C-alpha cells in the first residue's frame, strides 16, 4: 500500500520538466514486436504500467529492460503469442498487444485486460476492426483467441474514435497485405506519436492527427532509436495543482497545444497562462472563479483524463462549476472522497456539480483510480492541514516520482511505501 502524506497550503512555485507520456509509451512498447527489431527508447517514464508492459515483452521471449528513462528491447527472439491472465490483468492497455501479436505471428491468445475501473470498457471496437483485416477472433468473456489468419488491408469505419481500437488497428494493419484506411480514427497526440514510431521502423503510414489514417506495410528496419513525447495529462495535473495552490509554475518540454483545452479552462478560472512552443507558465493568485460547464470529449476536446484534476482545482473556485463526463460511465469515483476535505460537490449520472468553498481541510482519503488519486493530491495540496491518501498503487501507474517532482516545486508531500 502506498501512503501519500501531504501538508497542504503551500504555493507551488518553480520550473518542472514534464515526464514522458505513459499512454504514448505503452502502444510503442507493443509496436516493438511487429518485426524482429532492436529498439532503444528514450524518455520512457518509470511507472508500474511500463513495468507491466516490459514483463509482457519478456514473457513473449523478447529482451526488454529499463535503465532510468531508457528502454532497450530486442524482439528478434519472440517465441510466444499468448499472454496469461496475471500479466493481462495489470492494465487496460495490455490489449494493444493483441494487434501487434496478430501482425507478427498471425495469431494471439490473451485474457481480457485489467486497468482502472472507469465503467464497462468493452473491446468490441477493437475486435470489429481486427476482424475486417481478416483476423479470426473468438471471445468468451474471459479470453480472446485470434486463430491463425492472413491479414489483408481494408477500409474500416470506426463508429467512435476509440484510442485503443485505433492503436490496435494501426498495429495490425502494419503487416497486412495491401493498404488499410481507418476512418473515424482517434486524433490524440499519442496516436500521432505511434505513427511517428511506426514510420521510424519502416511502415508507410500517414494521416494520424486527423480522423483518417492510411497504413501500408513497408521494408522494416532492424535497429531504431526513438523518443517518447511528454505527458500532457501529467502537465495538466501540475498546472491544476499550481492553479489550486495560488502558485506560479513553468512546465518545460511540452507543447501547450496538446493540453490547450485544460489551459483554456484554467485561464477562464482566473489563472494567467503564458506559453510558447515548448513551455507554459501557469500563475494563479489563489482566488479562482467557477468556469461554467466543462464537457469531456475525444481529442481535441477536453480530455477525460484531466477531468478529475480540474475538478480538484475548482473546489475553492467562487461560484458553481459543472463537469459533464461523456467518455467513461464511472469517472466521478473521487467525488465522495473529495467531500471529506469539506468540498461542496455532488454528482449524479454523468454530471458533477461543484460549489466553491472558502477553505478545504486535510482529511484521509482512499485513491479510487489513477486520475482520481491524482485529483486527491491536487486537492490535498490546497487544503489546510494534513491529508493522507491510501493508494493501492494507482497513482504510480501514471505519475513518475510525483512526490519528488512536487517537492521540487515547494510542496510538503512524501510517499511512504
Ligand atoms: N469503448 C467501447 N468499445 C471499445 C473501445 C472503447 O465502447 O471497443 C468505449 C470505452 O468503454 C470508453 C470510450 O470508448 O467509454 C473511450 O475508450 P478508448 O478506447 O478511447 O480509451 P482507451 O484506449 O481504453 C485510452 C487511455 C485512457 C484514456 C482514454 C480516452 C491509454 C493506455 N489509455 O484508453 O487513459 O482515458 O484513452 O482518452 O492510452 C489514463 O491514462 O488514466 C487513462 C484511463
XYZ file of N, CA, C and O in Angstrom, residues 77 126 163 166 173 177 195 227 232 236 251 295 307 326 349 353 405 411:
72
model
N 13.968 -12.495 -30.734
C 13.740 -13.851 -30.226
C 12.307 -14.125 -29.822
O 12.065 -15.099 -29.100
N -12.304 -2.882 -31.003
C -11.017 -3.494 -31.370
C -11.288 -4.743 -32.227
O -10.702 -4.934 -33.292
N -9.388 5.322 -28.690
C -7.926 5.413 -28.751
C -7.328 4.015 -28.922
O -6.535 3.752 -29.824
N -8.129 2.320 -32.272
C -7.337 2.923 -33.360
C -5.915 2.366 -33.316
O -5.345 1.973 -34.342
N -2.573 -3.482 -38.997
C -2.538 -3.119 -40.424
C -1.116 -3.006 -40.952
O -0.883 -3.119 -42.157
N -1.521 -7.414 -45.917
C -1.204 -7.286 -47.350
C -2.124 -6.213 -47.929
O -3.352 -6.337 -47.828
N 2.231 6.827 -34.771
C 2.529 6.923 -36.214
C 4.006 7.250 -36.430
O 4.669 6.645 -37.279
N 12.109 8.540 -29.299
C 11.928 9.287 -28.049
C 10.441 9.448 -27.764
O 9.661 9.779 -28.661
N 0.913 14.886 -21.540
C 0.024 16.054 -21.430
C -0.878 15.963 -20.209
O -1.384 16.981 -19.733
N -1.073 18.617 -17.267
C -2.363 19.186 -16.840
C -2.497 19.102 -15.320
O -3.022 20.022 -14.680
N 6.037 24.866 -16.879
C 6.177 23.476 -17.323
C 7.005 23.489 -18.595
O 6.630 24.140 -19.576
N -17.138 19.915 -20.629
C -17.620 18.628 -21.146
C -16.417 17.843 -21.666
O -15.635 18.367 -22.461
N -10.074 15.501 -16.309
C -11.314 15.938 -15.636
C -11.209 15.904 -14.106
O -11.529 16.888 -13.429
N -18.374 12.497 -20.675
C -19.062 11.772 -21.752
C -18.280 10.554 -22.229
O -18.757 9.799 -23.073
N -25.236 10.603 -12.209
C -25.014 10.145 -13.590
C -23.711 10.700 -14.120
O -22.667 10.571 -13.500
N -21.476 18.587 -9.954
C -21.698 19.998 -9.656
C -20.798 20.389 -8.492
O -20.750 19.687 -7.473
N 8.779 15.350 -7.570
C 8.506 16.429 -8.535
C 7.758 17.579 -7.850
O 8.075 18.755 -8.043
N 6.107 21.794 -2.552
C 5.028 21.104 -1.827
C 5.608 20.327 -0.650
O 6.760 19.870 -0.691
